[in-house]
PDB file of C-alpha atoms in Angstrom:
ATOM      1  CA  MET A   1      23.511 -18.650   0.931  1.00 52.00           C
ATOM      2  CA  ALA A   2      22.259 -15.088   0.679  1.00 70.00           C
ATOM      3  CA  GLY A   3      18.514 -14.319   0.581  1.00 83.00           C
ATOM      4  CA  TYR A   4      19.017 -11.860  -2.278  1.00 88.00           C
ATOM      5  CA  ARG A   5      21.379 -10.998  -5.124  1.00 90.00           C
ATOM      6  CA  LYS A   6      24.000  -8.355  -4.395  1.00 93.00           C
ATOM      7  CA  LEU A   7      24.248  -7.201  -8.046  1.00 90.00           C
ATOM      8  CA  GLY A   8      27.845  -6.013  -7.542  1.00 91.00           C
ATOM      9  CA  ARG A   9      26.784  -2.907  -5.622  1.00 93.00           C
ATOM     10  CA  THR A  10      26.844  -1.519  -2.111  1.00 95.00           C
ATOM     11  CA  ALA A  11      23.628  -1.779  -0.084  1.00 94.00           C
ATOM     12  CA  SER A  12      22.554   1.830  -0.686  1.00 96.00           C
ATOM     13  CA  GLN A  13      23.285   1.673  -4.429  1.00 96.00           C
ATOM     14  CA  ARG A  14      21.441  -1.643  -4.740  1.00 95.00           C
ATOM     15  CA  LYS A  15      18.408  -0.327  -2.852  1.00 96.00           C
ATOM     16  CA  ALA A  16      18.277   2.827  -5.020  1.00 96.00           C
ATOM     17  CA  LEU A  17      18.606   0.781  -8.231  1.00 96.00           C
ATOM     18  CA  LEU A  18      15.806  -1.609  -7.241  1.00 96.00           C
ATOM     19  CA  ARG A  19      13.536   1.231  -6.079  1.00 96.00           C
ATOM     20  CA  ASN A  20      14.021   3.019  -9.388  1.00 96.00           C
ATOM     21  CA  GLN A  21      13.397  -0.067 -11.505  1.00 97.00           C
ATOM     22  CA  VAL A  22      10.334  -1.213  -9.518  1.00 96.00           C
ATOM     23  CA  THR A  23       8.858   2.294  -9.772  1.00 96.00           C
ATOM     24  CA  ASN A  24       9.409   2.354 -13.542  1.00 96.00           C
ATOM     25  CA  LEU A  25       7.999  -1.158 -13.968  1.00 96.00           C
ATOM     26  CA  LEU A  26       4.787  -0.227 -12.138  1.00 95.00           C
ATOM     27  CA  TYR A  27       4.499   3.115 -13.971  1.00 95.00           C
ATOM     28  CA  HIS A  28       5.278   1.968 -17.532  1.00 95.00           C
ATOM     29  CA  GLY A  29       4.148  -1.671 -17.333  1.00 94.00           C
ATOM     30  CA  LYS A  30       7.389  -3.142 -18.684  1.00 95.00           C
ATOM     31  CA  ILE A  31      11.134  -2.466 -18.684  1.00 97.00           C
ATOM     32  CA  VAL A  32      14.280  -4.007 -20.212  1.00 97.00           C
ATOM     33  CA  THR A  33      17.010  -5.040 -17.768  1.00 96.00           C
ATOM     34  CA  THR A  34      19.375  -7.916 -16.952  1.00 96.00           C
ATOM     35  CA  GLU A  35      18.112 -11.280 -15.758  1.00 95.00           C
ATOM     36  CA  ALA A  36      19.546 -11.015 -12.232  1.00 95.00           C
ATOM     37  CA  LYS A  37      18.031  -7.547 -11.688  1.00 96.00           C
ATOM     38  CA  ALA A  38      14.690  -8.701 -13.097  1.00 96.00           C
ATOM     39  CA  LYS A  39      14.485 -11.583 -10.618  1.00 96.00           C
ATOM     40  CA  GLU A  40      15.047  -9.169  -7.721  1.00 96.00           C
ATOM     41  CA  ILE A  41      12.582  -6.624  -9.149  1.00 96.00           C
ATOM     42  CA  ARG A  42       9.963  -9.361  -9.517  1.00 96.00           C
ATOM     43  CA  LYS A  43      10.038 -10.143  -5.771  1.00 95.00           C
ATOM     44  CA  ILE A  44       9.454  -6.529  -4.772  1.00 95.00           C
ATOM     45  CA  ALA A  45       6.885  -5.715  -7.482  1.00 95.00           C
ATOM     46  CA  GLU A  46       4.775  -8.801  -6.775  1.00 96.00           C
ATOM     47  CA  HIS A  47       4.760  -7.971  -3.063  1.00 95.00           C
ATOM     48  CA  MET A  48       3.573  -4.404  -3.833  1.00 95.00           C
ATOM     49  CA  ILE A  49       0.804  -5.617  -6.162  1.00 96.00           C
ATOM     50  CA  ALA A  50      -0.327  -8.232  -3.624  1.00 95.00           C
ATOM     51  CA  MET A  51      -0.613  -5.496  -0.957  1.00 94.00           C
ATOM     52  CA  ALA A  52      -2.595  -3.303  -3.344  1.00 95.00           C
ATOM     53  CA  VAL A  53      -4.972  -6.160  -4.265  1.00 95.00           C
ATOM     54  CA  ARG A  54      -5.572  -6.961  -0.588  1.00 94.00           C
ATOM     55  CA  GLU A  55      -6.367  -3.315   0.321  1.00 92.00           C
ATOM     56  CA  LYS A  56      -7.980  -2.021  -2.911  1.00 90.00           C
ATOM     57  CA  ASP A  57     -11.547  -1.755  -1.513  1.00 89.00           C
ATOM     58  CA  ASN A  58     -10.598  -0.828   2.050  1.00 88.00           C
ATOM     59  CA  PHE A  59     -11.976   2.737   2.183  1.00 89.00           C
ATOM     60  CA  GLU A  60     -15.196   4.610   2.927  1.00 92.00           C
ATOM     61  CA  THR A  61     -16.720   7.307   0.745  1.00 92.00           C
ATOM     62  CA  ILE A  62     -17.936  10.275   2.790  1.00 92.00           C
ATOM     63  CA  THR A  63     -20.072  13.090   1.377  1.00 93.00           C
ATOM     64  CA  LYS A  64     -19.594  16.537   2.879  1.00 91.00           C
ATOM     65  CA  THR A  65     -20.975  19.999   2.206  1.00 91.00           C
ATOM     66  CA  VAL A  66     -18.113  22.390   1.557  1.00 89.00           C
ATOM     67  CA  LYS A  67     -17.941  26.167   1.023  1.00 91.00           C
ATOM     68  CA  VAL A  68     -16.221  27.043  -2.251  1.00 89.00           C
ATOM     69  CA  PRO A  69     -15.554  30.637  -3.354  1.00 90.00           C
ATOM     70  CA  GLN A  70     -17.413  31.813  -6.465  1.00 89.00           C
ATOM     71  CA  LYS A  71     -15.190  32.700  -9.412  1.00 89.00           C
ATOM     72  CA  ASP A  72     -15.783  34.924 -12.403  1.00 88.00           C
ATOM     73  CA  LYS A  73     -14.877  34.145 -16.035  1.00 86.00           C
ATOM     74  CA  ASP A  74     -11.213  35.135 -15.447  1.00 86.00           C
ATOM     75  CA  GLY A  75     -10.878  32.764 -12.481  1.00 84.00           C
ATOM     76  CA  LYS A  76     -10.806  35.512  -9.847  1.00 88.00           C
ATOM     77  CA  ARG A  77     -12.919  35.412  -6.699  1.00 89.00           C
ATOM     78  CA  VAL A  78     -16.223  37.280  -6.743  1.00 88.00           C
ATOM     79  CA  LYS A  79     -16.391  39.992  -4.054  1.00 89.00           C
ATOM     80  CA  GLU A  80     -19.471  41.639  -2.562  1.00 87.00           C
ATOM     81  CA  VAL A  81     -19.697  44.770  -0.419  1.00 87.00           C
ATOM     82  CA  LYS A  82     -21.291  44.140   2.998  1.00 86.00           C
ATOM     83  CA  ASP A  83     -21.190  46.691   5.815  1.00 85.00           C
ATOM     84  CA  GLY A  84     -18.619  48.734   3.887  1.00 86.00           C
ATOM     85  CA  LYS A  85     -16.196  45.791   3.488  1.00 88.00           C
ATOM     86  CA  LYS A  86     -15.421  43.615   0.483  1.00 89.00           C
ATOM     87  CA  VAL A  87     -16.355  40.003   1.279  1.00 89.00           C
ATOM     88  CA  THR A  88     -15.839  36.903  -0.872  1.00 90.00           C
ATOM     89  CA  VAL A  89     -19.032  35.151  -2.003  1.00 88.00           C
ATOM     90  CA  PHE A  90     -19.168  31.397  -1.262  1.00 90.00           C
ATOM     91  CA  ASP A  91     -21.239  28.547  -2.732  1.00 89.00           C
ATOM     92  CA  GLU A  92     -22.214  25.365  -0.885  1.00 91.00           C
ATOM     93  CA  VAL A  93     -21.039  22.264  -2.786  1.00 90.00           C
ATOM     94  CA  GLU A  94     -21.473  18.526  -2.079  1.00 92.00           C
ATOM     95  CA  LYS A  95     -18.073  16.809  -2.166  1.00 90.00           C
ATOM     96  CA  SER A  96     -17.315  13.092  -1.814  1.00 91.00           C
ATOM     97  CA  ILE A  97     -14.067  12.149  -0.080  1.00 89.00           C
ATOM     98  CA  LYS A  98     -12.298   8.762   0.089  1.00 88.00           C
ATOM     99  CA  LYS A  99     -11.484   8.024   3.732  1.00 92.00           C
ATOM    100  CA  GLU A 100      -8.918   5.235   3.886  1.00 90.00           C
ATOM    101  CA  ASN A 101      -9.004   2.681   6.695  1.00 92.00           C
ATOM    102  CA  PRO A 102      -5.856   2.258   8.841  1.00 94.00           C
ATOM    103  CA  SER A 103      -4.674  -0.957   7.142  1.00 94.00           C
ATOM    104  CA  ARG A 104      -4.834   0.703   3.707  1.00 93.00           C
ATOM    105  CA  ILE A 105      -2.915   3.732   5.011  1.00 94.00           C
ATOM    106  CA  HIS A 106      -0.265   1.359   6.359  1.00 95.00           C
ATOM    107  CA  ALA A 107      -0.023  -0.414   2.996  1.00 95.00           C
ATOM    108  CA  ARG A 108       0.295   2.959   1.195  1.00 94.00           C
ATOM    109  CA  ARG A 109       3.125   3.990   3.515  1.00 95.00           C
ATOM    110  CA  GLN A 110       4.907   0.665   2.977  1.00 95.00           C
ATOM    111  CA  MET A 111       4.652   1.207  -0.791  1.00 94.00           C
ATOM    112  CA  ASN A 112       5.869   4.802  -0.579  1.00 95.00           C
ATOM    113  CA  LYS A 113       8.904   3.557   1.377  1.00 94.00           C
ATOM    114  CA  MET A 114       9.941   1.572  -1.684  1.00 94.00           C
ATOM    115  CA  LEU A 115       8.634   3.682  -4.595  1.00 94.00           C
ATOM    116  CA  TYR A 116       9.977   6.966  -5.937  1.00 93.00           C
ATOM    117  CA  GLY A 117       7.715   9.843  -6.981  1.00 90.00           C
ATOM    118  CA  ILE A 118       7.478  10.389 -10.734  1.00 90.00           C
ATOM    119  CA  THR A 119       7.259  13.816 -12.366  1.00 88.00           C
ATOM    120  CA  GLU A 120       5.420  13.820 -15.691  1.00 86.00           C
ATOM    121  CA  VAL A 121       6.611  16.442 -18.174  1.00 81.00           C
ATOM    122  CA  PRO A 122       4.406  17.176 -21.205  1.00 80.00           C
ATOM    123  CA  THR A 123       6.259  16.975 -24.528  1.00 77.00           C
ATOM    124  CA  THR A 124       5.210  20.516 -25.527  1.00 78.00           C
ATOM    125  CA  THR A 125       6.953  22.104 -22.526  1.00 70.00           C
ATOM    126  CA  ALA A 126       9.948  19.760 -22.304  1.00 67.00           C
ATOM    127  CA  GLY A 127      12.706  21.150 -20.109  1.00 69.00           C
ATOM    128  CA  LYS A 128      10.429  23.581 -18.254  1.00 72.00           C
ATOM    129  CA  LYS A 129       8.827  23.321 -14.822  1.00 73.00           C
ATOM    130  CA  LYS A 130       5.518  24.735 -15.972  1.00 75.00           C
ATOM    131  CA  GLY A 131       2.904  22.102 -16.737  1.00 76.00           C
ATOM    132  CA  THR A 132       4.657  19.286 -14.892  1.00 83.00           C
ATOM    133  CA  LYS A 133       2.705  17.084 -12.515  1.00 87.00           C
ATOM    134  CA  THR A 134       3.737  14.501  -9.973  1.00 89.00           C
ATOM    135  CA  VAL A 135       2.278  11.010 -10.224  1.00 90.00           C
ATOM    136  CA  ASP A 136       1.630   8.993  -7.071  1.00 92.00           C
ATOM    137  CA  VAL A 137       2.552   5.431  -8.057  1.00 93.00           C
ATOM    138  CA  ALA A 138       0.912   4.018  -4.891  1.00 93.00           C
ATOM    139  CA  SER A 139      -2.417   5.531  -5.985  1.00 93.00           C
ATOM    140  CA  LYS A 140      -1.916   4.063  -9.450  1.00 93.00           C
ATOM    141  CA  LEU A 141      -1.372   0.676  -7.803  1.00 94.00           C
ATOM    142  CA  PHE A 142      -4.623   0.922  -5.822  1.00 94.00           C
ATOM    143  CA  ASP A 143      -6.779   2.471  -8.578  1.00 92.00           C
ATOM    144  CA  GLU A 144      -5.538   0.911 -11.842  1.00 93.00           C
ATOM    145  CA  ILE A 145      -3.307  -2.118 -11.264  1.00 94.00           C
ATOM    146  CA  ALA A 146      -5.031  -3.819  -8.282  1.00 95.00           C
ATOM    147  CA  PRO A 147      -8.519  -4.078  -9.881  1.00 94.00           C
ATOM    148  CA  LYS A 148      -6.912  -5.730 -12.920  1.00 94.00           C
ATOM    149  CA  TYR A 149      -5.406  -8.503 -10.741  1.00 95.00           C
ATOM    150  CA  ALA A 150      -8.236  -8.853  -8.171  1.00 92.00           C
ATOM    151  CA  ASP A 151      -9.117 -12.420  -9.183  1.00 92.00           C
ATOM    152  CA  ARG A 152      -5.497 -13.566  -9.691  1.00 91.00           C
ATOM    153  CA  LYS A 153      -3.638 -15.494  -6.965  1.00 91.00           C
ATOM    154  CA  GLY A 154      -0.115 -14.270  -7.748  1.00 89.00           C
ATOM    155  CA  GLY A 155       2.236 -14.310 -10.720  1.00 93.00           C
ATOM    156  CA  TYR A 156       1.637 -10.684 -11.647  1.00 95.00           C
ATOM    157  CA  THR A 157       4.882 -10.302 -13.653  1.00 95.00           C
ATOM    158  CA  ARG A 158       6.444 -12.128 -16.591  1.00 96.00           C
ATOM    159  CA  ILE A 159      10.144 -12.321 -17.530  1.00 97.00           C
ATOM    160  CA  ILE A 160      10.955 -12.865 -21.233  1.00 97.00           C
ATOM    161  CA  LYS A 161      14.565 -13.428 -22.326  1.00 97.00           C
ATOM    162  CA  ILE A 162      15.625 -11.343 -25.338  1.00 96.00           C
ATOM    163  CA  GLY A 163      19.264 -12.432 -25.680  1.00 95.00           C
ATOM    164  CA  PRO A 164      22.740 -11.380 -24.586  1.00 95.00           C
ATOM    165  CA  ARG A 165      23.691  -7.712 -24.416  1.00 92.00           C
ATOM    166  CA  LYS A 166      26.279  -6.608 -26.989  1.00 92.00           C
ATOM    167  CA  GLY A 167      28.782  -4.988 -24.605  1.00 90.00           C
ATOM    168  CA  ASP A 168      29.215  -7.565 -21.836  1.00 93.00           C
ATOM    169  CA  ALA A 169      27.052 -10.511 -22.978  1.00 93.00           C
ATOM    170  CA  ALA A 170      24.798 -10.221 -19.931  1.00 93.00           C
ATOM    171  CA  MET A 171      21.430 -11.892 -20.528  1.00 95.00           C
ATOM    172  CA  GLU A 172      18.868  -9.156 -21.216  1.00 96.00           C
ATOM    173  CA  VAL A 173      15.205  -9.668 -20.397  1.00 97.00           C
ATOM    174  CA  VAL A 174      11.908  -7.823 -20.586  1.00 97.00           C
ATOM    175  CA  ILE A 175      10.006  -7.823 -17.312  1.00 97.00           C
ATOM    176  CA  GLU A 176       6.364  -6.858 -17.690  1.00 96.00           C
ATOM    177  CA  LEU A 177       3.085  -6.877 -15.838  1.00 95.00           C
ATOM    178  CA  VAL A 178       0.924  -9.779 -17.045  1.00 90.00           C
TER     179      VAL A 178
END
Protein backbone atom coordinates (compact mmCIF):
# COMPACT_ATOMS: atom_id res chain seq x y z
CA MET A 1 0.00 0.00 0.00
CA ALA A 2 1.40 3.37 -1.01
CA GLY A 3 1.89 6.15 1.56
CA TYR A 4 0.36 8.71 -0.80
CA ARG A 5 -1.97 9.03 -3.78
CA LYS A 6 -0.34 9.09 -7.20
CA LEU A 7 -3.13 11.18 -8.80
CA GLY A 8 -2.40 9.71 -12.26
CA ARG A 9 0.75 11.80 -12.71
CA THR A 10 4.50 11.40 -12.79
CA ALA A 11 6.41 12.32 -9.63
CA SER A 12 7.51 15.75 -10.89
CA GLN A 13 4.04 16.65 -12.17
CA ARG A 14 2.43 15.50 -8.92
CA LYS A 15 4.90 17.49 -6.80
CA ALA A 16 4.33 20.64 -8.90
CA LEU A 17 0.54 20.24 -8.70
CA LEU A 18 0.57 19.80 -4.92
CA ARG A 19 2.99 22.70 -4.41
CA ASN A 20 0.77 24.97 -6.48
CA GLN A 21 -2.44 23.96 -4.72
CA VAL A 22 -0.95 24.18 -1.20
CA THR A 23 0.44 27.64 -2.00
CA ASN A 24 -2.96 28.81 -3.27
CA LEU A 25 -4.77 27.31 -0.28
CA LEU A 26 -2.52 29.15 2.18
CA TYR A 27 -2.69 32.40 0.18
CA HIS A 28 -6.44 32.51 -0.56
CA GLY A 29 -7.77 30.51 2.41
CA LYS A 30 -9.83 28.08 0.32
CA ILE A 31 -9.78 26.36 -3.07
CA VAL A 32 -12.03 24.00 -5.08
CA THR A 33 -10.46 20.72 -6.20
CA THR A 34 -11.13 16.97 -6.34
CA GLU A 35 -11.44 14.86 -3.21
CA ALA A 36 -8.25 12.84 -3.78
CA LYS A 37 -6.15 15.99 -4.36
CA ALA A 38 -7.70 17.68 -1.32
CA LYS A 39 -6.72 14.79 0.96
CA GLU A 40 -3.10 15.06 -0.23
CA ILE A 41 -3.12 18.87 0.06
CA ARG A 42 -4.47 18.60 3.61
CA LYS A 43 -1.45 16.55 4.76
CA ILE A 44 1.06 19.08 3.44
CA ALA A 45 -0.86 22.22 4.50
CA GLU A 46 -1.43 20.99 8.05
CA HIS A 47 2.27 20.15 8.39
CA MET A 48 3.20 23.68 7.21
CA ILE A 49 0.76 25.35 9.63
CA ALA A 50 1.98 23.17 12.51
CA MET A 51 5.58 24.26 11.79
CA ALA A 52 4.52 27.90 11.68
CA VAL A 53 2.61 27.62 14.98
CA ARG A 54 5.60 25.99 16.68
CA GLU A 55 8.05 28.69 15.50
CA LYS A 56 5.82 31.81 15.40
CA ASP A 57 7.42 33.55 18.43
CA ASN A 58 10.96 32.28 17.90
CA PHE A 59 12.72 35.57 17.06
CA GLU A 60 14.41 38.51 18.78
CA THR A 61 13.72 42.16 18.06
CA ILE A 62 16.93 44.20 17.83
CA THR A 63 17.02 48.00 17.70
CA LYS A 64 19.84 49.59 15.73
CA THR A 65 20.83 53.12 14.79
CA VAL A 66 21.10 53.39 11.02
CA LYS A 67 22.25 56.18 8.68
CA VAL A 68 19.58 57.06 6.12
CA PRO A 69 20.11 59.65 3.37
CA GLN A 70 17.94 62.78 3.57
CA LYS A 71 15.54 63.24 0.67
CA ASP A 72 13.86 66.33 -0.71
CA LYS A 73 10.20 66.65 -1.77
CA ASP A 74 10.92 64.97 -5.15
CA GLY A 75 12.53 61.94 -3.49
CA LYS A 76 16.09 62.83 -4.52
CA ARG A 77 19.01 62.79 -2.10
CA VAL A 78 19.99 66.07 -0.47
CA LYS A 79 23.60 67.06 -1.27
CA GLU A 80 25.86 69.47 0.61
CA VAL A 81 29.16 71.00 -0.49
CA LYS A 82 32.05 70.16 1.86
CA ASP A 83 35.69 70.83 0.96
CA GLY A 84 34.68 71.52 -2.65
CA LYS A 85 32.88 68.16 -3.06
CA LYS A 86 29.19 67.31 -3.11
CA VAL A 87 28.39 64.99 -0.19
CA THR A 88 25.08 63.31 0.65
CA VAL A 89 23.51 64.38 3.96
CA PHE A 90 22.55 61.50 6.30
CA ASP A 91 20.13 61.26 9.24
CA GLU A 92 20.46 58.86 12.17
CA VAL A 93 17.33 56.70 12.54
CA GLU A 94 16.37 54.02 15.10
CA LYS A 95 15.33 50.84 13.29
CA SER A 96 13.98 47.61 14.81
CA ILE A 97 14.91 44.37 13.07
CA LYS A 98 13.48 40.85 13.55
CA LYS A 99 16.38 38.44 14.07
CA GLU A 100 15.14 34.89 13.57
CA ASN A 101 16.56 32.04 15.64
CA PRO A 102 18.10 29.06 13.79
CA SER A 103 15.09 26.74 14.26
CA ARG A 104 12.74 29.34 12.75
CA ILE A 105 15.11 29.86 9.80
CA HIS A 106 15.11 26.10 9.25
CA ALA A 107 11.31 25.99 9.33
CA ARG A 108 11.13 28.90 6.84
CA ARG A 109 13.48 27.07 4.47
CA GLN A 110 11.44 23.87 4.76
CA MET A 111 8.31 25.86 3.88
CA ASN A 112 9.98 27.62 0.95
CA LYS A 113 11.00 24.20 -0.40
CA MET A 114 7.32 23.36 -0.78
CA LEU A 115 5.71 26.75 -1.50
CA TYR A 116 5.84 28.82 -4.68
CA GLY A 117 6.30 32.60 -4.67
CA ILE A 118 3.18 34.57 -5.56
CA THR A 119 3.22 37.77 -7.62
CA GLU A 120 0.36 40.14 -6.84
CA VAL A 121 -0.81 42.26 -9.77
CA PRO A 122 -3.07 45.25 -9.03
CA THR A 123 -6.26 45.30 -11.11
CA THR A 124 -5.55 48.82 -12.43
CA THR A 125 -2.28 47.77 -14.08
CA ALA A 126 -3.29 44.25 -15.16
CA GLY A 127 -0.90 42.77 -17.69
CA LYS A 128 1.98 45.12 -16.81
CA LYS A 129 5.05 44.55 -14.65
CA LYS A 130 4.84 47.95 -13.01
CA GLY A 131 3.18 47.91 -9.60
CA THR A 132 3.50 44.16 -9.08
CA LYS A 133 4.80 42.83 -5.79
CA THR A 134 5.90 39.40 -4.66
CA VAL A 135 4.25 37.87 -1.60
CA ASP A 136 6.25 35.60 0.69
CA VAL A 137 3.75 32.91 1.71
CA ALA A 138 6.09 31.64 4.48
CA SER A 139 5.98 35.10 6.10
CA LYS A 140 2.20 35.10 5.78
CA LEU A 141 2.17 31.74 7.56
CA PHE A 142 4.26 33.05 10.46
CA ASP A 143 2.60 36.49 10.77
CA GLU A 144 -1.09 35.91 9.94
CA ILE A 145 -2.03 32.22 9.94
CA ALA A 146 0.02 30.87 12.89
CA PRO A 147 -1.30 33.36 15.52
CA LYS A 148 -4.86 32.41 14.50
CA TYR A 149 -4.20 28.71 15.27
CA ALA A 150 -1.86 29.14 18.29
CA ASP A 151 -4.26 27.51 20.76
CA ARG A 152 -5.45 24.76 18.36
CA LYS A 153 -3.96 21.25 18.50
CA GLY A 154 -4.36 20.35 14.82
CA GLY A 155 -7.20 20.09 12.32
CA TYR A 156 -6.42 23.38 10.61
CA THR A 157 -8.26 22.52 7.36
CA ARG A 158 -11.80 21.44 6.49
CA ILE A 159 -12.97 19.49 3.42
CA ILE A 160 -16.58 20.06 2.29
CA LYS A 161 -18.04 17.96 -0.54
CA ILE A 162 -19.91 19.98 -3.18
CA GLY A 163 -20.92 17.20 -5.58
CA PRO A 164 -19.71 15.48 -8.74
CA ARG A 165 -18.02 17.47 -11.50
CA LYS A 166 -20.02 17.72 -14.74
CA GLY A 167 -17.34 16.48 -17.15
CA ASP A 168 -16.00 13.33 -15.50
CA ALA A 169 -18.17 12.95 -12.36
CA ALA A 170 -15.16 13.30 -10.07
CA MET A 171 -16.20 14.32 -6.55
CA GLU A 172 -15.46 18.04 -6.14
CA VAL A 173 -14.72 19.51 -2.73
CA VAL A 174 -13.87 22.83 -1.13
CA ILE A 175 -10.80 22.68 1.09
CA GLU A 176 -10.49 25.65 3.41
CA LEU A 177 -8.62 26.85 6.46
CA VAL A 178 -10.83 26.52 9.55
